[in-house]
Amino acid sequence: MTIEFAHPPVPRRALVAGGAGFLGSHLCDALLAQGCEVICLDSFVTGDAANVAPLANHPGFTLVEADVREPVRIEGPLDRIYNLACAASPRHYQADPLHTMMTCVHGAVHLLELAEAKGARFLQASTSEVYGDPEQHPQAESYLGHVNCTGPRACYDEGKRAAETICFDLARQGRADVRVARIFNTYGPRMRRDDGRIVSNLVVQALAGRPLTVHGDGTQTRSFCFVADLVAGLQALMEADPAPTTPVNLGNPEEYTILALAEIVRRLTGSGSDLAFHPLPTDDPRRRRPDIGQARQLLGWAPSTPLEAGLAATIEHFRLAAPAPRPRAVP
Ligand code: UDP
């Protein structure tokens, strides 16, 4: 079922921390298209300047290179702050776990301090990872989660949990108007080729005719949301009035096994790639599917892009961005 999304009123000046990343850059595009002035802040650890390069000459767009682990200073008024600043794929967030944890914790503190100083609304990008390897299915916001706090995913899971704590502590103190989005697996154009996540890996591998890497036996599940739907959900949450008093799940509740996803990617790309099975990473969640009842009820939001349509756009992106084939050696 498709629910029409009512466009929110337009804010005037927004800061998007992590704005050169996959999600952040699509959010910058959407805000600018709606007439909002956008300050995009990124440390470029995983963000990519190419994602926002087409915006460079837009009169409403400013790019600031800064790291949210340090206090953030922005001149002039702000009425919205989106905190999307953190590596989000397991490969990247585990590469420097302390950096990840500090980005989550100090980033939330510094940006909330800025929100307090400017009187801006604040949205924290949290994650389905706060549910860990869930024992409740599908996952509703009321589920308290099943996270291994000493495992390799903990730097991200616990970092995001701490960021949520900080948000609601400051909200209870009346210091900030906060909203927390628990974002489930999201895919689309501008995912990094080396992101390491399942959709980008499968598409890049299929287009190159390489084996499709499947962890474990491929029966684990995920639910995949197209980036444009997710960005609309973030904006709907930001503009909701009054703010929901709990975090809100944003994602697509259609659930697929990894094997089923690999089959769809193989069919859509016309690839003859075989499957290559690899060990399941430590603490890899067995099942994941959002309960989006709250988002439907409080925001009037639900995703509308079917998986195959979203994958087609993603495949097109990687086809166009494909590295040029190596010239054949002349015998
Ligand atoms: N996965 C896989 N092959 C890959 C990359 C990931 O089978 O090349 C699996 C991974 O182990 C997990 C699922 O796909 O079970 C989703 O992984 P991803 O890294 O995209 O996101 P996660 O939901 O685990 O954060």
CSV table of C-alpha atoms and ligand atoms in Angstrom, one decimal:
chain,number,residue,atom,x,y,z
A,1,MET,CA,0.0,0.0,0.0
A,2,THR,CA,1.3,3.5,-0.8
A,3,ILE,CA,0.6,6.4,1.5
A,4,GLU,CA,0.8,9.9,0.1
A,5,PHE,CA,3.5,11.9,1.8
A,6,ALA,CA,2.4,15.4,2.6
A,7,HIS,CA,5.3,17.8,2.0
A,8,PRO,CA,6.4,19.5,5.2
A,9,PRO,CA,6.7,23.3,5.6
A,10,VAL,CA,10.1,24.5,4.4
A,11,PRO,CA,12.7,25.5,7.0
A,12,ARG,CA,14.9,28.5,6.0
A,13,ARG,CA,18.5,27.5,7.0
A,14,ALA,CA,19.6,24.0,7.7
A,15,LEU,CA,22.9,22.4,8.8
A,16,VAL,CA,23.4,18.9,7.5
A,17,ALA,CA,26.3,17.3,9.3
A,18,GLY,CA,27.6,14.4,7.2
A,19,GLY,CA,26.1,16.2,4.2
A,20,ALA,CA,28.6,14.9,1.7
A,21,GLY,CA,27.7,11.3,2.6
A,22,PHE,CA,25.3,9.0,0.8
A,23,LEU,CA,22.2,10.0,2.8
A,24,GLY,CA,23.4,13.5,3.6
A,25,SER,CA,23.9,14.5,0.0
A,26,HIS,CA,20.4,13.4,-1.0
A,27,LEU,CA,19.1,15.4,1.9
A,28,CYS,CA,21.0,18.5,0.8
A,29,ASP,CA,19.5,18.1,-2.7
A,30,ALA,CA,16.0,17.8,-1.3
A,31,LEU,CA,16.3,20.8,1.1
A,32,LEU,CA,17.8,23.0,-1.6
A,33,ALA,CA,15.1,22.0,-4.1
A,34,GLN,CA,12.5,23.1,-1.5
A,35,GLY,CA,14.1,26.5,-1.2
A,36,CYS,CA,16.0,26.0,2.0
A,37,GLU,CA,19.5,27.4,2.5
A,38,VAL,CA,21.9,24.5,3.3
A,39,ILE,CA,25.2,24.3,5.2
A,40,CYS,CA,26.8,21.0,4.5
A,41,LEU,CA,29.4,20.0,7.0
A,42,ASP,CA,31.6,16.9,6.5
A,43,SER,CA,35.0,15.6,7.6
A,44,PHE,CA,35.3,13.6,4.4
A,45,VAL,CA,36.3,10.5,6.3
A,46,THR,CA,33.6,8.5,4.4
A,47,GLY,CA,31.8,11.5,2.8
A,48,ASP,CA,32.7,12.2,-0.8
A,49,ALA,CA,33.1,15.7,-2.2
A,50,ALA,CA,31.8,14.4,-5.6
A,51,ASN,CA,28.4,13.8,-4.0
A,52,VAL,CA,27.9,17.6,-3.5
A,53,ALA,CA,30.1,18.9,-6.3
A,54,PRO,CA,27.0,19.6,-8.5
A,55,LEU,CA,25.8,21.9,-5.7
A,56,ALA,CA,29.0,24.0,-5.5
A,57,ASN,CA,27.6,26.9,-7.5
A,58,HIS,CA,24.1,26.8,-6.0
A,59,PRO,CA,23.6,30.2,-4.2
A,60,GLY,CA,21.9,28.5,-1.2
A,61,PHE,CA,24.7,26.0,-0.6
A,62,THR,CA,27.8,26.2,1.6
A,63,LEU,CA,30.3,23.4,2.2
A,64,VAL,CA,32.2,23.4,5.5
A,65,GLU,CA,35.0,20.9,6.1
A,66,ALA,CA,34.9,20.1,9.9
A,67,ASP,CA,34.9,17.2,12.3
A,68,VAL,CA,32.0,17.0,14.7
A,69,ARG,CA,34.3,15.4,17.3
A,70,GLU,CA,35.3,19.0,17.9
A,71,PRO,CA,32.9,21.9,18.8
A,72,VAL,CA,31.1,23.2,15.7
A,73,ARG,CA,30.8,26.9,15.0
A,74,ILE,CA,28.4,28.2,12.4
A,75,GLU,CA,27.9,31.9,11.7
A,76,GLY,CA,24.3,33.3,11.5
A,77,PRO,CA,21.0,31.7,12.3
A,78,LEU,CA,20.0,28.1,11.9
A,79,ASP,CA,16.6,26.6,12.3
A,80,ARG,CA,17.3,22.9,11.5
A,81,ILE,CA,20.2,20.7,12.4
A,82,TYR,CA,20.4,17.1,10.9
A,83,ASN,CA,23.2,15.0,12.5
A,84,LEU,CA,24.0,12.4,9.9
A,85,ALA,CA,27.8,12.5,10.7
A,86,CYS,CA,29.2,9.0,11.2
A,87,ALA,CA,30.5,6.2,9.1
A,88,ALA,CA,27.6,3.8,8.6
A,89,SER,CA,28.7,0.7,6.9
A,90,PRO,CA,30.2,-2.1,9.1
A,91,ARG,CA,33.4,-2.1,7.1
A,92,HIS,CA,34.0,1.6,7.6
A,93,TYR,CA,32.7,2.1,11.2
A,94,GLN,CA,34.8,-0.9,12.4
A,95,ALA,CA,38.0,0.4,10.6
A,96,ASP,CA,38.6,2.9,13.5
A,97,PRO,CA,36.2,2.0,16.3
A,98,LEU,CA,37.2,4.7,18.7
A,99,HIS,CA,36.8,7.3,16.0
A,100,THR,CA,33.3,5.9,15.4
A,101,MET,CA,32.3,6.0,19.1
A,102,MET,CA,33.6,9.5,19.6
A,103,THR,CA,31.9,10.8,16.4
A,104,CYS,CA,28.6,9.5,17.8
A,105,VAL,CA,29.0,10.8,21.3
A,106,HIS,CA,30.9,14.0,20.8
A,107,GLY,CA,29.1,14.7,17.6
A,108,ALA,CA,25.8,14.6,19.3
A,109,VAL,CA,27.0,16.8,22.2
A,110,HIS,CA,28.6,19.4,20.0
A,111,LEU,CA,25.7,19.6,17.5
A,112,LEU,CA,23.1,19.7,20.3
A,113,GLU,CA,25.0,22.5,21.9
A,114,LEU,CA,24.8,24.3,18.6
A,115,ALA,CA,21.1,23.6,18.4
A,116,GLU,CA,20.6,25.0,21.9
A,117,ALA,CA,22.6,28.1,21.1
A,118,LYS,CA,20.7,28.7,17.8
A,119,GLY,CA,17.3,27.6,18.9
A,120,ALA,CA,17.3,25.1,16.1
A,121,ARG,CA,15.4,21.8,15.8
A,122,PHE,CA,17.7,18.8,16.0
A,123,LEU,CA,17.4,15.4,14.3
A,124,GLN,CA,19.7,12.6,15.2
A,125,ALA,CA,20.3,9.8,12.7
A,126,SER,CA,20.2,6.7,14.8
A,127,THR,CA,20.0,3.1,13.5
A,128,SER,CA,18.3,-0.3,13.6
A,129,GLU,CA,21.7,-1.4,15.0
A,130,VAL,CA,20.4,-0.2,18.4
A,131,TYR,CA,18.3,-3.4,18.3
A,132,GLY,CA,21.5,-5.5,17.9
A,133,ASP,CA,20.7,-9.2,16.9
A,134,PRO,CA,17.0,-8.8,17.7
A,135,GLU,CA,15.0,-11.3,19.6
A,136,GLN,CA,11.8,-9.5,18.7
A,137,HIS,CA,10.6,-9.5,15.1
A,138,PRO,CA,9.7,-7.1,13.5
A,139,GLN,CA,11.4,-4.5,15.6
A,140,ALA,CA,9.2,-1.8,17.2
A,141,GLU,CA,10.6,1.3,18.9
A,142,SER,CA,9.5,-0.2,22.3
A,143,TYR,CA,12.0,-3.1,21.9
A,144,LEU,CA,15.0,-2.4,24.0
A,145,GLY,CA,17.4,-4.4,21.9
A,146,HIS,CA,20.0,-7.2,22.1
A,147,VAL,CA,23.4,-5.6,21.6
A,148,ASN,CA,26.7,-7.2,22.4
A,149,CYS,CA,28.5,-4.3,24.0
A,150,THR,CA,32.0,-5.8,23.6
A,151,GLY,CA,31.7,-7.0,20.1
A,152,PRO,CA,33.1,-5.5,16.9
A,153,ARG,CA,29.8,-3.8,16.0
A,154,ALA,CA,29.5,-2.2,19.4
A,155,CYS,CA,31.4,1.0,18.6
A,156,TYR,CA,28.5,1.9,16.3
A,157,ASP,CA,25.6,0.3,18.1
A,158,GLU,CA,26.6,1.6,21.5
A,159,GLY,CA,27.8,4.9,20.1
A,160,LYS,CA,24.3,5.5,18.5
A,161,ARG,CA,22.6,4.3,21.7
A,162,ALA,CA,24.6,6.9,23.7
A,163,ALA,CA,23.7,9.6,21.1
A,164,GLU,CA,20.0,8.8,21.6
A,165,THR,CA,20.5,9.0,25.4
A,166,ILE,CA,22.2,12.4,25.1
A,167,CYS,CA,19.3,13.7,22.8
A,168,PHE,CA,16.6,12.7,25.2
A,169,ASP,CA,18.5,13.9,28.3
A,170,LEU,CA,18.8,17.4,26.8
A,171,ALA,CA,15.1,17.2,25.6
A,172,ARG,CA,14.1,16.4,29.2
A,173,GLN,CA,16.1,19.3,30.4
A,174,GLY,CA,14.2,21.6,28.0
A,175,ARG,CA,17.5,22.5,26.2
A,176,ALA,CA,16.7,21.2,22.7
A,177,ASP,CA,13.8,20.1,20.5
A,178,VAL,CA,15.0,16.7,19.4
A,179,ARG,CA,13.9,14.0,17.0
A,180,VAL,CA,15.6,10.6,16.7
A,181,ALA,CA,15.3,8.5,13.5
A,182,ARG,CA,16.2,4.8,13.7
A,183,ILE,CA,17.3,4.2,10.1
A,184,PHE,CA,17.1,0.7,8.7
A,185,ASN,CA,19.1,-0.6,5.7
A,186,THR,CA,19.0,2.1,3.0
A,187,TYR,CA,20.4,1.9,-0.5
A,188,GLY,CA,20.5,3.9,-3.7
A,189,PRO,CA,22.7,6.0,-6.0
A,190,ARG,CA,25.8,7.4,-4.3
A,191,MET,CA,26.5,4.5,-2.1
A,192,ARG,CA,30.3,4.1,-2.1
A,193,ARG,CA,31.7,1.4,-4.4
A,194,ASP,CA,33.9,0.3,-1.5
A,195,ASP,CA,31.1,0.6,1.0
A,196,GLY,CA,31.2,-3.1,1.8
A,197,ARG,CA,27.4,-3.3,2.3
A,198,ILE,CA,25.3,-5.9,0.6
A,199,VAL,CA,23.5,-3.8,-2.0
A,200,SER,CA,26.6,-2.0,-3.3
A,201,ASN,CA,28.7,-5.2,-3.1
A,202,LEU,CA,26.2,-7.3,-5.1
A,203,VAL,CA,25.6,-4.6,-7.8
A,204,VAL,CA,29.3,-3.9,-8.2
A,205,GLN,CA,30.2,-7.6,-8.3
A,206,ALA,CA,27.4,-8.4,-10.7
A,207,LEU,CA,28.3,-5.7,-13.1
A,208,ALA,CA,31.9,-6.7,-13.1
A,209,GLY,CA,31.0,-10.4,-13.6
A,210,ARG,CA,32.7,-11.3,-10.3
A,211,PRO,CA,31.3,-13.8,-7.8
A,212,LEU,CA,28.5,-12.4,-5.5
A,213,THR,CA,29.8,-12.6,-2.0
A,214,VAL,CA,27.2,-14.1,0.4
A,215,HIS,CA,28.0,-14.3,4.2
A,216,GLY,CA,26.9,-17.4,6.0
A,217,ASP,CA,24.3,-19.4,4.2
A,218,GLY,CA,22.5,-16.3,3.0
A,219,THR,CA,19.3,-17.0,4.9
A,220,GLN,CA,19.7,-14.0,7.2
A,221,THR,CA,17.3,-11.2,6.3
A,222,ARG,CA,17.3,-7.4,5.8
A,223,SER,CA,14.6,-4.9,4.7
A,224,PHE,CA,15.8,-2.4,2.1
A,225,CYS,CA,14.6,1.2,1.8
A,226,PHE,CA,15.3,3.4,-1.2
A,227,VAL,CA,17.2,6.6,-0.3
A,228,ALA,CA,14.5,9.0,-1.7
A,229,ASP,CA,11.9,7.5,0.6
A,230,LEU,CA,14.2,7.6,3.6
A,231,VAL,CA,15.1,11.3,3.0
A,232,ALA,CA,11.3,12.1,2.9
A,233,GLY,CA,11.0,10.3,6.2
A,234,LEU,CA,13.8,12.3,7.8
A,235,GLN,CA,12.2,15.5,6.7
A,236,ALA,CA,8.7,14.4,7.9
A,237,LEU,CA,10.2,13.6,11.3
A,238,MET,CA,12.0,16.9,11.5
A,239,GLU,CA,8.9,18.8,10.6
A,240,ALA,CA,6.5,16.9,12.8
A,241,ASP,CA,4.9,19.2,15.4
A,242,PRO,CA,5.0,18.4,18.2
A,243,ALA,CA,8.1,16.2,18.2
A,244,PRO,CA,7.4,12.5,18.8
A,245,THR,CA,8.5,11.6,22.4
A,246,THR,CA,10.3,8.5,21.3
A,247,PRO,CA,12.6,7.5,18.5
A,248,VAL,CA,10.9,6.6,15.2
A,249,ASN,CA,11.8,3.7,12.9
A,250,LEU,CA,12.3,4.7,9.3
A,251,GLY,CA,12.7,1.9,6.8
A,252,ASN,CA,10.9,-0.4,4.4
A,253,PRO,CA,9.2,-3.3,6.0
A,254,GLU,CA,9.5,-5.6,3.0
A,255,GLU,CA,12.0,-8.3,4.2
A,256,TYR,CA,14.3,-10.4,1.9
A,257,THR,CA,16.9,-13.0,2.5
A,258,ILE,CA,20.4,-12.2,1.3
A,259,LEU,CA,20.1,-15.1,-1.2
A,260,ALA,CA,16.8,-13.7,-2.6
A,261,LEU,CA,18.4,-10.2,-3.0
A,262,ALA,CA,21.4,-11.7,-4.8
A,263,GLU,CA,19.0,-13.5,-7.2
A,264,ILE,CA,17.1,-10.2,-7.9
A,265,VAL,CA,20.4,-8.3,-8.5
A,266,ARG,CA,21.6,-11.1,-10.8
A,267,ARG,CA,18.4,-10.9,-12.8
A,268,LEU,CA,18.3,-7.1,-13.1
A,269,THR,CA,21.9,-6.8,-14.1
A,270,GLY,CA,21.7,-9.8,-16.5
A,271,SER,CA,24.8,-11.1,-14.7
A,272,GLY,CA,26.0,-14.7,-14.9
A,273,SER,CA,28.0,-14.3,-11.7
A,274,ASP,CA,28.1,-17.3,-9.3
A,275,LEU,CA,27.6,-17.1,-5.6
A,276,ALA,CA,30.7,-17.2,-3.3
A,277,PHE,CA,30.0,-18.1,0.3
A,278,HIS,CA,32.1,-16.5,3.1
A,279,PRO,CA,31.9,-16.8,6.9
A,280,LEU,CA,29.2,-14.9,8.7
A,281,PRO,CA,30.8,-11.9,10.5
A,282,THR,CA,30.7,-11.8,14.3
A,283,ASP,CA,27.3,-10.6,15.8
A,284,ASP,CA,25.7,-10.3,12.3
A,285,PRO,CA,22.0,-9.8,13.0
A,286,ARG,CA,19.9,-12.9,11.8
A,287,ARG,CA,16.8,-11.0,11.0
A,288,ARG,CA,15.8,-7.3,10.6
A,289,ARG,CA,12.6,-5.7,9.7
A,290,PRO,CA,11.1,-2.4,10.9
A,291,ASP,CA,7.8,-2.0,12.4
A,292,ILE,CA,6.9,1.4,10.9
A,293,GLY,CA,3.5,1.8,12.7
A,294,GLN,CA,4.8,4.9,14.5
A,295,ALA,CA,6.1,6.6,11.3
A,296,ARG,CA,2.8,5.9,9.6
A,297,GLN,CA,0.7,7.2,12.5
A,298,LEU,CA,2.8,10.2,13.6
A,299,LEU,CA,4.3,11.3,10.3
A,300,GLY,CA,1.9,10.0,7.7
A,301,TRP,CA,5.0,8.4,6.1
A,302,ALA,CA,5.7,5.1,4.5
A,303,PRO,CA,8.1,4.2,1.7
A,304,SER,CA,6.7,3.8,-1.8
A,305,THR,CA,9.6,2.7,-4.0
A,306,PRO,CA,9.4,-1.0,-4.9
A,307,LEU,CA,12.8,-2.8,-4.4
A,308,GLU,CA,13.2,-3.6,-8.1
A,309,ALA,CA,12.7,0.1,-9.1
A,310,GLY,CA,15.2,1.3,-6.5
A,311,LEU,CA,17.7,-1.4,-7.5
A,312,ALA,CA,17.3,-0.4,-11.2
A,313,ALA,CA,18.3,3.2,-10.3
A,314,THR,CA,21.2,1.9,-8.1
A,315,ILE,CA,22.4,-0.3,-10.9
A,316,GLU,CA,22.3,2.6,-13.3
A,317,HIS,CA,24.3,4.7,-10.9
A,318,PHE,CA,27.0,2.0,-10.7
A,319,ARG,CA,27.0,1.4,-14.4
A,320,LEU,CA,27.6,5.1,-15.1
A,321,ALA,CA,30.2,5.3,-12.3
A,322,ALA,CA,32.0,2.2,-13.4
A,323,PRO,CA,35.7,2.5,-13.7
A,324,ALA,CA,36.8,2.5,-17.3
A,325,PRO,CA,37.8,-1.0,-18.5
A,326,ARG,CA,41.5,-1.5,-18.7
A,327,PRO,CA,42.8,-1.2,-22.3
A,328,ARG,CA,43.7,-4.6,-23.7
A,329,ALA,CA,47.4,-5.3,-23.9
A,330,VAL,CA,48.4,-5.3,-27.5
A,331,PRO,CA,50.0,-8.7,-28.2
B,1,UDP,N1,26.6,-9.4,3.4
B,1,UDP,C1,26.8,-10.4,2.5
B,1,UDP,N2,27.7,-10.2,1.5
B,1,UDP,C2,28.4,-9.0,1.4
B,1,UDP,C3,28.1,-7.9,2.3
B,1,UDP,C4,27.2,-8.2,3.3
B,1,UDP,O1,26.3,-11.5,2.6
B,1,UDP,O2,29.2,-8.8,0.4
B,1,UDP,C5,25.6,-9.7,4.5
B,1,UDP,C6,26.0,-9.2,5.9
B,1,UDP,O3,26.8,-10.2,6.5
B,1,UDP,C7,24.6,-9.0,6.5
B,1,UDP,C8,23.8,-8.5,5.4
B,1,UDP,O4,24.4,-8.9,4.2
B,1,UDP,O5,24.1,-10.3,6.9
B,1,UDP,C9,23.6,-7.0,5.4
B,1,UDP,O6,24.9,-6.5,5.5
B,1,UDP,P1,25.3,-4.9,5.4
B,1,UDP,O7,26.7,-4.8,5.6
B,1,UDP,O8,24.7,-4.4,4.1
B,1,UDP,O9,24.5,-4.2,6.5
B,1,UDP,P2,24.1,-4.5,8.0
B,1,UDP,O10,22.6,-4.7,8.0
B,1,UDP,O11,24.8,-5.8,8.5
B,1,UDP,O12,24.6,-3.4,8.8
